Amino acid sequence: MDLSVKLPGLNLKNPIIPASGCFGYGREFAEMYDLSLLGGIAIKSATPKERFGNPTPRIAETPMGMLNAIGLQNHGVDWIIENELPFLSQYDTEIIANIAGASEEDYLEVIEKMNDNPVVKAYELNISCPNVKHGGMGLGTSPDLAAEMTRRAKAAARKPVYVKLSPNVTDIVSIAKACEEAGADGLVMINTLLGMRMDLRTGKPLLANGTGGLSGPAIKPVGIRCVYQCAQAVHIPIIGVGGISNATDVVEYLYAGASAVEVGAANFVDPYVCPSIIAQLPAVLEKYGNSSVREAIGKGLRK
Amino acid sequence: MMQVNNAIIRSNENIGKDVYRMVLETSIASEVACGQFVQVQVPGFYLRRPISVSEVLDENHLVLVYKTVGEGTAALSEMKENEVVNLFGPLGTGFPVENRDVVLVGGGVGVPPLVETAKQYISNGNQVTAVLGFNTKADAILVERLKECGAKVVTASMDGSLGTKGTVMDAIKENGIEVPFVLACGPLPMLKAVASCYSCGYVSLEARMACGMGACMGCVVQDENGQAKRVCKDGPVFQIGKVVL
């Protein structure tokens, strides 16, 4: 069955992409399977300078999900270009660079440094990370700020720009439209939902950061709802993310209007989840009367 | 080579206050080095539980000794013989096996990985002294097992109900243990005390983890240069002085 999807900058052999922050730069998973099986890989957020991230504990389990507050830990864009992208270049899969920062200028600096790198096929602007004090979600919760960031990124970028949106907003559709008007080539949704747990022994929040981002199957209906609403309001492709664990989940997202999907927390539960989904996908698509991935995209949207 | 694999529970028995010993039949057993851990999928819970391997019985059987600290481990303790749990492992960087005498220092539920470690050192012909600390005698685990393996065992308890009254450090002093090479696993204050008294050795850390394989950066500690080290992949065992405790 034809699982391929063509999106701006991305020739995906299948619609399965491990989500940023859940896959590092692929090295650990490459010990377990051939990364060329994947449609693409959204690599861990790059910032201009090295970031250690938040104090630990950074992880807490929740019903059908988890909270994380990693805080964009990474070695900085120069190190990533020098050390990680050459490793990824050996695989036949589309690399999406997730870009983050504390200010608009940070995002532009990372983009400019990656513009000449042939391994990176597209950018994913992370204006939706809930775990940093500056930048992150702060840029993604207002249509005006999201549009301004998108406009400046598009002006700087020589690769397609996808904008990763936060669900922690009153009206995600207005932000999606603002990004489209500002020139975004595509949207990725959703980032994690802002959440919290308390430690009954200490009486304090369980995460050292206090709050964290909720992911896992618990958020799948929120992601599908966001994709469904935005797919009817914009004409650019949407990559769906949130709680995907199997091929059935993928088809739900495709029906809601996603053109591809990212798989996040499920990689922590089953390190083989992405190749498993790719293997299951043809049978699930066929079961519901689809002869390709493209045929399933947007099937559930009101006409 | 790490793998994902269904294991059959062969036994799951209470061996101390809130502590259980589970024997699992799994081909992963043949791959485990001392101090490594497995990620256990407890049915009904989302994330896996990282649990150190206490010992390897043969190429198809390993032993987990775990404490019920939350709902997941409580559910694990309710599981019965012949039920199946999914394992991911073996994971992490364990204790080095060097050809020298060693003092193993364990605190509470940090004792389990020292059993396989003791077996490895003893089978190499080295002398193993195990210093085990618990809150009370009721919390003591694996004391007899380590003796059976051939280790010389001394104990300490905070309330004095078992061995030296006080910490493992008090027991080391009281028993005049002067072996300079230490391998330790236990609560952070114990590891800090060990690291301040020994310059030569390794400590095994505990952390909340998600992936268990080095990808998510959920369980990092800082090394001596302020760089991040992953407890799950670079550790859980680190050389004394190489990480900030």
Coordinates of C-alpha atoms in Angstrom, one line a residue:
Chain A
M1 CA 0.0 0.0 0.0
D2 CA 1.2 3.5 -0.7
L3 CA 2.0 5.1 2.6
S4 CA 3.9 8.1 1.2
V5 CA 3.0 11.7 1.8
K6 CA 4.6 14.7 0.2
L7 CA 4.6 17.8 2.3
P8 CA 6.6 21.1 1.9
G9 CA 10.2 20.1 2.1
L10 CA 9.4 16.5 3.2
N11 CA 9.1 13.4 1.0
L12 CA 7.8 11.1 3.6
K13 CA 7.8 7.4 2.7
N14 CA 5.3 6.9 5.4
P15 CA 3.6 9.4 7.7
I16 CA 5.3 8.3 10.9
I17 CA 7.7 10.7 12.6
P18 CA 9.1 10.4 16.1
A19 CA 8.3 13.7 17.9
S20 CA 10.9 16.1 19.1
G21 CA 12.2 15.5 22.5
C22 CA 11.1 11.9 22.6
F23 CA 13.8 10.5 20.3
G24 CA 17.0 12.5 21.0
Y25 CA 18.9 12.5 17.7
G26 CA 18.0 8.8 17.1
R27 CA 21.3 7.3 18.3
E28 CA 19.7 5.2 21.1
F29 CA 16.9 3.9 18.8
A30 CA 19.4 3.2 16.0
E31 CA 20.8 0.5 18.3
M32 CA 17.4 -1.2 18.1
Y33 CA 16.2 -0.7 14.5
D34 CA 17.0 0.9 11.2
L35 CA 16.0 4.6 11.3
S36 CA 15.5 4.5 7.5
L37 CA 12.2 2.8 8.2
L38 CA 10.9 6.1 9.5
G39 CA 9.1 8.7 7.5
G40 CA 11.0 11.4 9.2
I41 CA 12.6 12.3 12.5
A42 CA 11.9 15.5 14.5
I43 CA 15.1 16.0 16.4
K44 CA 15.4 17.4 19.9
S45 CA 15.0 21.2 20.1
A46 CA 18.1 23.2 19.2
T47 CA 18.8 26.5 20.9
P48 CA 21.7 28.9 20.1
K49 CA 23.7 27.9 23.2
E50 CA 23.9 24.8 25.4
R51 CA 21.1 24.5 27.9
F52 CA 21.3 22.1 30.9
G53 CA 17.5 22.2 31.3
N54 CA 15.5 22.0 34.5
P55 CA 16.4 20.4 37.8
T56 CA 15.2 16.8 38.5
P57 CA 12.7 15.2 39.0
R58 CA 11.7 16.0 35.5
I59 CA 9.3 13.1 34.9
A60 CA 6.1 12.0 36.6
E61 CA 3.6 9.3 35.6
T62 CA -0.1 10.2 35.2
P63 CA -3.1 8.1 34.3
M64 CA -2.5 7.0 30.7
G65 CA 0.3 9.5 30.3
M66 CA 3.2 11.4 31.8
L67 CA 4.4 14.8 32.7
N68 CA 7.8 16.1 31.7
A69 CA 9.7 19.2 32.5
I70 CA 13.0 18.6 30.7
G71 CA 13.5 22.3 29.8
L72 CA 15.0 22.1 26.3
Q73 CA 18.2 20.5 27.4
N74 CA 20.6 20.4 24.4
H75 CA 24.2 21.1 23.5
G76 CA 23.4 24.1 21.3
V77 CA 23.0 24.4 17.6
D78 CA 26.7 24.3 16.7
W79 CA 27.3 21.1 18.5
I80 CA 24.2 19.5 16.9
I81 CA 25.4 20.5 13.4
E82 CA 28.8 19.1 14.1
N83 CA 28.0 16.0 16.0
E84 CA 24.5 14.8 15.4
L85 CA 23.5 15.8 11.9
P86 CA 26.4 13.9 10.3
F87 CA 25.2 10.8 12.2
L88 CA 21.7 11.2 10.9
S89 CA 22.8 11.8 7.4
Q90 CA 23.5 8.1 6.9
Y91 CA 19.7 7.3 7.1
D92 CA 17.2 7.6 4.4
T93 CA 14.6 9.6 6.4
E94 CA 13.6 13.2 6.5
I95 CA 15.1 15.3 9.3
I96 CA 13.0 18.0 10.8
A97 CA 14.9 20.4 13.0
N98 CA 12.9 21.6 16.0
I99 CA 14.0 25.2 16.9
A100 CA 13.6 26.8 20.3
G101 CA 14.9 29.8 22.2
A102 CA 14.3 32.4 24.8
S103 CA 13.7 35.2 22.3
E104 CA 12.8 35.6 18.6
E105 CA 16.4 36.4 17.9
D106 CA 17.4 33.0 19.3
Y107 CA 15.1 31.2 16.8
L108 CA 16.5 33.2 13.9
E109 CA 20.1 32.5 15.0
V110 CA 19.5 28.7 15.0
I111 CA 17.7 28.9 11.6
E112 CA 20.5 30.9 10.0
K113 CA 23.1 28.3 11.3
M114 CA 21.1 25.4 9.9
N115 CA 20.1 27.0 6.6
D116 CA 23.2 25.6 4.8
N117 CA 23.0 22.1 6.3
P118 CA 21.7 19.6 3.8
V119 CA 20.6 17.1 6.4
V120 CA 17.8 19.3 7.7
K121 CA 14.8 19.3 5.4
A122 CA 12.4 21.6 7.3
Y123 CA 12.2 23.6 10.5
E124 CA 9.7 23.1 13.3
L125 CA 9.3 26.2 15.4
N126 CA 8.7 25.2 19.0
I127 CA 6.7 28.1 20.2
S128 CA 4.8 25.8 22.5
C129 CA 7.2 24.4 25.1
P130 CA 5.5 24.8 28.5
N131 CA 8.7 24.2 30.4
V132 CA 10.8 27.3 29.9
K133 CA 10.4 30.7 31.5
H134 CA 11.3 32.7 28.4
G135 CA 10.3 32.0 24.8
G136 CA 8.7 28.7 24.3
M137 CA 5.0 28.7 24.9
G138 CA 5.1 32.5 25.6
L139 CA 5.5 33.1 21.8
G140 CA 2.7 30.6 20.9
T141 CA -0.2 31.7 23.0
S142 CA -1.1 34.9 21.2
P143 CA -1.9 35.1 17.5
D144 CA 0.1 38.3 17.1
L145 CA 3.3 37.0 18.6
A146 CA 3.0 33.6 16.8
A147 CA 2.5 35.5 13.5
E148 CA 5.4 37.8 14.1
M149 CA 7.7 34.9 15.0
T150 CA 6.5 33.0 11.9
R151 CA 7.0 36.0 9.7
R152 CA 10.6 36.6 10.9
A153 CA 11.4 32.9 10.7
K154 CA 10.1 32.6 7.2
A155 CA 12.2 35.7 6.2
A156 CA 15.3 34.0 7.6
A157 CA 14.7 30.4 6.6
R158 CA 15.8 28.8 3.3
K159 CA 13.8 25.7 4.2
P160 CA 10.1 25.2 4.8
V161 CA 8.9 26.3 8.2
Y162 CA 6.3 24.4 10.3
V163 CA 5.0 25.9 13.5
K164 CA 4.3 23.6 16.4
L165 CA 1.3 24.9 18.3
S166 CA 0.4 24.8 22.0
P167 CA -3.0 23.4 23.1
N168 CA -2.8 25.7 26.2
V169 CA -4.8 28.5 24.5
T170 CA -8.3 29.7 24.3
D171 CA -8.6 29.5 20.6
I172 CA -6.0 27.4 18.7
V173 CA -7.8 28.1 15.4
S174 CA -7.0 31.9 15.5
I175 CA -3.3 31.1 16.2
A176 CA -3.2 28.5 13.3
K177 CA -4.7 31.1 11.0
A178 CA -2.3 33.8 12.1
C179 CA 0.6 31.5 11.4
E180 CA -0.8 30.6 8.0
E181 CA -1.2 34.3 7.1
A182 CA 2.4 34.9 8.3
G183 CA 3.6 32.4 5.7
A184 CA 4.0 29.1 7.7
D185 CA 4.4 26.1 5.3
G186 CA 2.7 23.8 7.8
L187 CA 1.5 23.3 11.3
V188 CA 2.4 20.7 13.9
M189 CA -0.1 20.2 16.7
I190 CA -0.2 19.7 19.6
N191 CA 2.6 20.2 22.1
T192 CA 2.0 19.0 25.6
L193 CA -0.8 20.3 27.9
L194 CA 0.4 22.1 31.0
G195 CA -0.1 19.9 34.0
M196 CA 1.0 19.2 37.5
R197 CA 1.1 16.6 40.2
M198 CA 1.7 16.8 44.0
D199 CA 4.0 14.5 46.0
L200 CA 2.0 13.6 49.1
R201 CA 5.1 12.7 51.1
T202 CA 6.8 16.1 50.7
G203 CA 3.6 18.1 50.3
K204 CA 5.2 19.8 47.3
P205 CA 4.9 19.5 43.5
L206 CA 6.3 16.2 42.2
L207 CA 8.3 17.9 39.5
A208 CA 11.2 20.1 40.5
N209 CA 9.9 22.6 38.0
G210 CA 6.4 22.6 39.5
T211 CA 4.5 22.3 36.3
G212 CA 5.2 20.0 33.3
G213 CA 3.9 19.1 30.0
L214 CA 1.3 16.3 29.8
S215 CA 1.6 13.8 27.0
G216 CA 0.5 10.2 26.2
P217 CA -2.8 8.6 25.3
A218 CA -4.6 10.9 27.9
I219 CA -4.2 13.9 25.5
K220 CA -5.1 12.1 22.2
P221 CA -8.7 13.5 22.1
V222 CA -7.4 17.0 22.6
G223 CA -4.9 16.6 19.8
I224 CA -7.5 15.2 17.4
R225 CA -9.9 18.0 18.3
C226 CA -7.3 20.7 17.6
V227 CA -6.3 19.1 14.3
Y228 CA -10.0 18.8 13.3
Q229 CA -10.8 22.4 14.1
C230 CA -7.6 23.8 12.4
A231 CA -7.8 21.6 9.3
Q232 CA -11.1 23.3 8.5
A233 CA -9.7 26.8 8.9
V234 CA -6.3 26.6 7.2
H235 CA -5.0 25.4 3.8
I236 CA -1.6 24.4 4.9
P237 CA -0.8 20.8 5.9
I238 CA -1.0 19.7 9.6
I239 CA 1.2 17.2 11.3
G240 CA -0.8 15.7 14.1
V241 CA 0.8 14.9 17.5
G242 CA -0.6 13.8 20.8
G243 CA -1.1 10.4 22.4
I244 CA -0.5 8.2 19.3
S245 CA 0.4 4.7 20.3
N246 CA -0.7 2.5 17.4
A247 CA -1.9 2.6 13.7
T248 CA -5.5 3.1 14.7
D249 CA -4.6 6.3 16.5
V250 CA -2.7 7.4 13.3
V251 CA -5.8 6.8 11.2
E252 CA -7.9 8.8 13.6
Y253 CA -5.5 11.8 13.2
L254 CA -5.5 11.4 9.4
Y255 CA -9.3 11.4 9.3
A256 CA -9.3 14.5 11.5
G257 CA -7.2 16.3 8.8
A258 CA -3.6 15.5 9.7
S259 CA -1.3 14.7 6.7
A260 CA 1.3 13.0 8.8
V261 CA 1.8 12.3 12.5
E262 CA 4.5 12.5 15.2
V263 CA 4.8 9.9 17.9
G264 CA 6.1 11.0 21.2
A265 CA 5.7 9.5 24.7
A266 CA 4.9 6.1 23.2
N267 CA 8.6 5.7 22.3
F268 CA 9.3 5.5 26.0
V269 CA 6.8 2.7 26.6
D270 CA 7.8 0.6 23.6
P271 CA 11.0 1.6 21.9
Y272 CA 9.8 -0.3 18.8
V273 CA 6.5 1.6 18.6
C274 CA 7.3 3.5 15.4
P275 CA 8.3 0.5 13.2
S276 CA 5.3 -1.4 14.7
I277 CA 2.9 1.4 13.7
I278 CA 4.4 1.5 10.2
A279 CA 3.9 -2.3 9.9
Q280 CA 0.3 -2.2 11.2
L281 CA -0.7 0.8 9.2
P282 CA -1.6 -0.8 5.8
A283 CA -4.0 -3.3 7.4
V284 CA -5.7 -0.7 9.5
L285 CA -6.1 1.7 6.6
E286 CA -7.5 -1.2 4.5
K287 CA -9.9 -2.3 7.2
Y288 CA -11.6 1.1 7.1
G289 CA -11.7 1.2 3.3
N290 CA -8.6 3.3 2.4
S291 CA -6.2 2.3 -0.3
S292 CA -3.5 4.8 0.7
V293 CA -2.5 7.2 3.4
R294 CA -3.4 10.1 1.1
E295 CA -7.0 8.9 0.7
A296 CA -7.4 8.9 4.5
I297 CA -6.2 12.4 5.0
G298 CA -9.1 14.6 6.0
K299 CA -11.7 11.9 5.4
G300 CA -13.6 12.9 8.6
L301 CA -13.8 16.6 7.8
R302 CA -17.2 18.2 7.2
K303 CA -17.6 18.9 3.5
Chain B
M1 CA 21.8 -6.1 23.4
M2 CA 18.7 -4.5 24.9
Q3 CA 15.5 -6.1 23.8
V4 CA 11.8 -6.0 24.6
N5 CA 10.5 -9.3 25.7
N6 CA 7.7 -11.0 27.7
A7 CA 8.9 -12.6 30.9
I8 CA 7.0 -15.3 32.9
I9 CA 6.8 -14.7 36.6
R10 CA 8.1 -17.9 38.3
S11 CA 7.7 -16.6 41.9
N12 CA 6.9 -13.3 43.5
E13 CA 7.3 -13.4 47.3
N14 CA 7.4 -10.9 50.2
I15 CA 10.9 -11.0 51.7
G16 CA 10.8 -8.0 54.0
K17 CA 8.7 -5.0 54.9
D18 CA 7.2 -3.9 51.6
V19 CA 9.9 -5.7 49.7
Y20 CA 9.3 -8.5 47.1
R21 CA 11.6 -10.9 45.3
M22 CA 10.4 -11.8 41.8
V23 CA 12.0 -14.6 39.7
L24 CA 11.4 -14.0 36.0
E25 CA 12.0 -16.4 33.2
T26 CA 13.3 -14.4 30.3
S27 CA 16.1 -14.7 27.7
I28 CA 17.2 -11.2 28.7
A29 CA 18.8 -12.9 31.7
S30 CA 21.7 -14.1 29.7
E31 CA 22.6 -10.5 28.7
V32 CA 22.6 -8.9 32.1
A33 CA 25.7 -7.5 33.7
C34 CA 25.8 -6.7 37.4
G35 CA 24.3 -3.3 38.3
Q36 CA 22.2 -3.1 35.2
F37 CA 18.4 -2.7 35.3
V38 CA 15.3 -3.6 33.4
Q39 CA 12.2 -1.5 32.6
V40 CA 9.2 -3.5 33.8
Q41 CA 5.8 -2.8 32.2
V42 CA 3.2 -3.2 34.9
P43 CA -0.2 -3.9 33.4
G44 CA -2.5 -0.9 33.7
F45 CA 0.3 1.7 34.1
Y46 CA 1.7 3.9 31.4
L47 CA 5.4 4.2 32.0
R48 CA 7.7 1.3 32.7
R49 CA 9.3 0.9 36.2
P50 CA 13.1 0.8 36.2
I51 CA 14.2 -2.0 38.6
S52 CA 17.7 -3.2 39.1
V53 CA 18.5 -6.9 38.5
S54 CA 19.4 -8.4 41.8
E55 CA 20.9 -11.5 40.4
V56 CA 21.0 -13.8 37.4
L57 CA 20.2 -17.4 38.3
D58 CA 20.9 -18.9 34.9
E59 CA 20.7 -17.9 31.3
N60 CA 16.9 -17.8 31.4
H61 CA 16.1 -16.6 34.9
L62 CA 16.8 -13.3 36.7
V63 CA 15.7 -12.0 40.0
L64 CA 14.2 -8.6 40.8
V65 CA 14.0 -7.4 44.3
Y66 CA 11.8 -4.3 44.6
K67 CA 10.0 -2.2 47.2
T68 CA 6.4 -1.2 46.9
V69 CA 6.7 2.6 46.8
G70 CA 3.7 3.5 44.8
E71 CA 0.7 2.1 43.0
G72 CA 2.7 0.6 40.1
T73 CA 5.0 -1.5 42.3
A74 CA 2.1 -2.3 44.6
A75 CA 0.3 -3.8 41.5
L76 CA 3.5 -5.6 40.6
S77 CA 3.6 -7.2 44.0
E78 CA 0.1 -8.6 43.5
M79 CA 1.0 -10.4 40.3
K80 CA 1.1 -14.2 40.5
E81 CA 3.2 -17.1 39.3
N82 CA 2.9 -17.8 35.6
E83 CA 1.6 -14.3 34.8
V84 CA 3.5 -12.4 32.1
V85 CA 5.2 -9.0 32.4
N86 CA 6.9 -7.2 29.6
L87 CA 10.5 -6.3 30.1
F88 CA 12.9 -3.9 28.3
G89 CA 16.5 -4.4 28.9
P90 CA 19.1 -5.0 30.0
L91 CA 19.7 -1.3 30.4
G92 CA 22.4 1.0 31.7
T93 CA 26.0 0.9 32.6
G94 CA 26.5 -1.4 35.6
F95 CA 29.3 -2.0 38.2
P96 CA 32.8 -2.8 36.8
V97 CA 34.1 -6.2 37.6
E98 CA 37.7 -5.7 38.6
N99 CA 40.1 -8.3 39.8
R100 CA 40.5 -6.9 43.4
D101 CA 38.9 -7.2 46.8
V102 CA 35.8 -5.0 47.3
V103 CA 33.6 -3.6 49.9
L104 CA 30.0 -3.5 48.8
V105 CA 27.9 -0.9 50.6
G106 CA 24.1 -1.1 50.4
G107 CA 21.3 0.8 51.9
G108 CA 17.7 -0.5 52.1
V109 CA 16.3 -1.3 48.7
G110 CA 19.8 -0.4 47.2
V111 CA 21.1 -3.7 48.4
P112 CA 19.6 -5.9 45.6
P113 CA 22.1 -5.2 42.7
L114 CA 25.0 -6.0 45.1
V115 CA 24.0 -9.7 45.1
E116 CA 25.0 -10.3 41.5
T117 CA 28.0 -8.0 41.9
A118 CA 29.2 -10.0 44.9
K119 CA 28.8 -13.2 42.9
Q120 CA 30.9 -11.8 40.1
Y121 CA 33.7 -10.7 42.4
I122 CA 33.7 -13.9 44.3
S123 CA 33.7 -16.1 41.2
N124 CA 36.9 -14.2 40.2
G125 CA 38.5 -15.2 43.5
N126 CA 38.2 -11.8 45.2
Q127 CA 37.1 -11.2 48.8
V128 CA 33.8 -9.4 49.2
T129 CA 32.7 -7.6 52.3
A130 CA 29.2 -6.4 52.3
V131 CA 28.1 -3.6 54.6
L132 CA 24.3 -3.4 54.6
G133 CA 22.3 -0.6 56.3
F134 CA 18.6 -0.6 57.1
N135 CA 16.2 1.5 59.1
T136 CA 15.2 -1.4 61.3
K137 CA 15.7 -5.2 61.5
A138 CA 12.3 -5.5 59.9
D139 CA 13.6 -3.7 56.8
A140 CA 16.6 -6.0 56.4
I141 CA 16.8 -7.9 53.1
L142 CA 19.2 -10.2 51.3
V143 CA 21.6 -10.5 54.4
E144 CA 21.5 -14.3 54.3
R145 CA 21.6 -14.4 50.5
L146 CA 24.8 -12.4 50.4
K147 CA 26.3 -14.8 53.0
E148 CA 25.3 -17.8 51.0
C149 CA 27.1 -16.2 48.0
G150 CA 30.3 -16.1 50.1
A151 CA 30.4 -12.5 51.1
K152 CA 31.4 -11.5 54.6
V153 CA 28.4 -9.5 55.7
V154 CA 28.1 -6.8 58.4
T155 CA 24.9 -4.8 59.1
A156 CA 23.8 -1.6 60.5
S157 CA 20.4 -0.3 61.5
M158 CA 19.3 3.2 62.5
D159 CA 17.4 1.9 65.6
G160 CA 20.1 -0.6 66.6
S161 CA 17.8 -3.6 66.2
L162 CA 20.2 -5.2 63.7
G163 CA 24.0 -4.9 63.8
T164 CA 25.7 -1.6 64.5
K165 CA 23.4 1.1 65.6
G166 CA 23.7 3.9 63.1
T167 CA 24.7 4.1 59.4
V168 CA 26.7 1.9 57.1
M169 CA 29.7 4.3 57.8
D170 CA 29.4 3.5 61.5
A171 CA 29.4 -0.2 60.7
I172 CA 32.5 0.2 58.5
K173 CA 34.3 1.9 61.4
E174 CA 33.1 -0.4 64.1
N175 CA 34.2 -3.5 62.1
G176 CA 37.5 -2.0 61.1
I177 CA 36.8 -2.5 57.4
E178 CA 39.8 -1.1 55.4
V179 CA 39.2 -2.4 51.9
P180 CA 39.9 0.8 49.8
F181 CA 37.7 -0.1 46.8
V182 CA 34.0 0.4 47.2
L183 CA 30.8 -0.2 45.2
A184 CA 27.7 1.3 46.7
C185 CA 24.0 1.5 46.0
G186 CA 21.4 3.1 48.3
P187 CA 19.8 6.4 49.3
L188 CA 21.5 9.6 48.3
P189 CA 22.7 10.6 51.8
M190 CA 24.4 7.2 52.1
L191 CA 26.1 7.6 48.7
K192 CA 27.3 11.1 49.7
A193 CA 28.8 9.7 52.8
V194 CA 30.5 6.9 50.9
A195 CA 31.8 9.3 48.3
S196 CA 33.3 11.5 51.0
C197 CA 35.2 8.7 52.6
Y198 CA 36.3 6.7 49.6
S199 CA 38.2 8.0 46.6
C200 CA 38.2 4.7 44.8
G201 CA 35.0 3.2 43.7
Y202 CA 31.6 3.5 42.2
V203 CA 28.1 4.5 43.2
S204 CA 24.8 3.5 41.7
L205 CA 22.1 6.1 41.5
E206 CA 18.3 6.0 41.5
A207 CA 16.2 8.3 39.3
R208 CA 12.7 8.8 38.0
M209 CA 12.9 7.8 34.3
A210 CA 10.8 7.7 31.3
C211 CA 12.6 6.0 28.4
G212 CA 15.3 4.2 30.3
M213 CA 17.5 4.2 27.3
G214 CA 19.1 7.6 27.1
A215 CA 16.7 9.4 24.8
C216 CA 14.4 11.6 26.9
M217 CA 16.9 13.4 29.3
G218 CA 14.4 12.9 32.1
C219 CA 17.0 11.4 34.6
V220 CA 20.1 13.5 34.2
V221 CA 22.7 14.4 36.8
Q222 CA 25.6 16.8 36.5
D223 CA 29.2 15.5 36.0
E224 CA 32.2 17.2 37.5
N225 CA 32.3 19.6 34.6
G226 CA 28.6 20.6 34.8
Q227 CA 27.7 18.4 31.8
A228 CA 24.6 16.3 31.8
K229 CA 24.9 12.5 32.4
R230 CA 22.0 10.2 32.0
V231 CA 21.4 8.0 35.0
C232 CA 19.7 5.4 32.7
K233 CA 22.4 5.2 30.0
D234 CA 25.7 6.7 31.2
G235 CA 24.8 5.2 34.7
P236 CA 23.2 4.2 36.9
V237 CA 26.7 3.4 38.1
F238 CA 29.2 6.3 38.1
Q239 CA 32.7 6.5 39.3
I240 CA 33.1 8.4 42.6
G241 CA 33.9 12.0 41.9
K242 CA 32.6 11.9 38.3
V243 CA 29.1 13.1 39.1
V244 CA 27.7 15.6 41.5
L245 CA 25.6 13.8 44.1

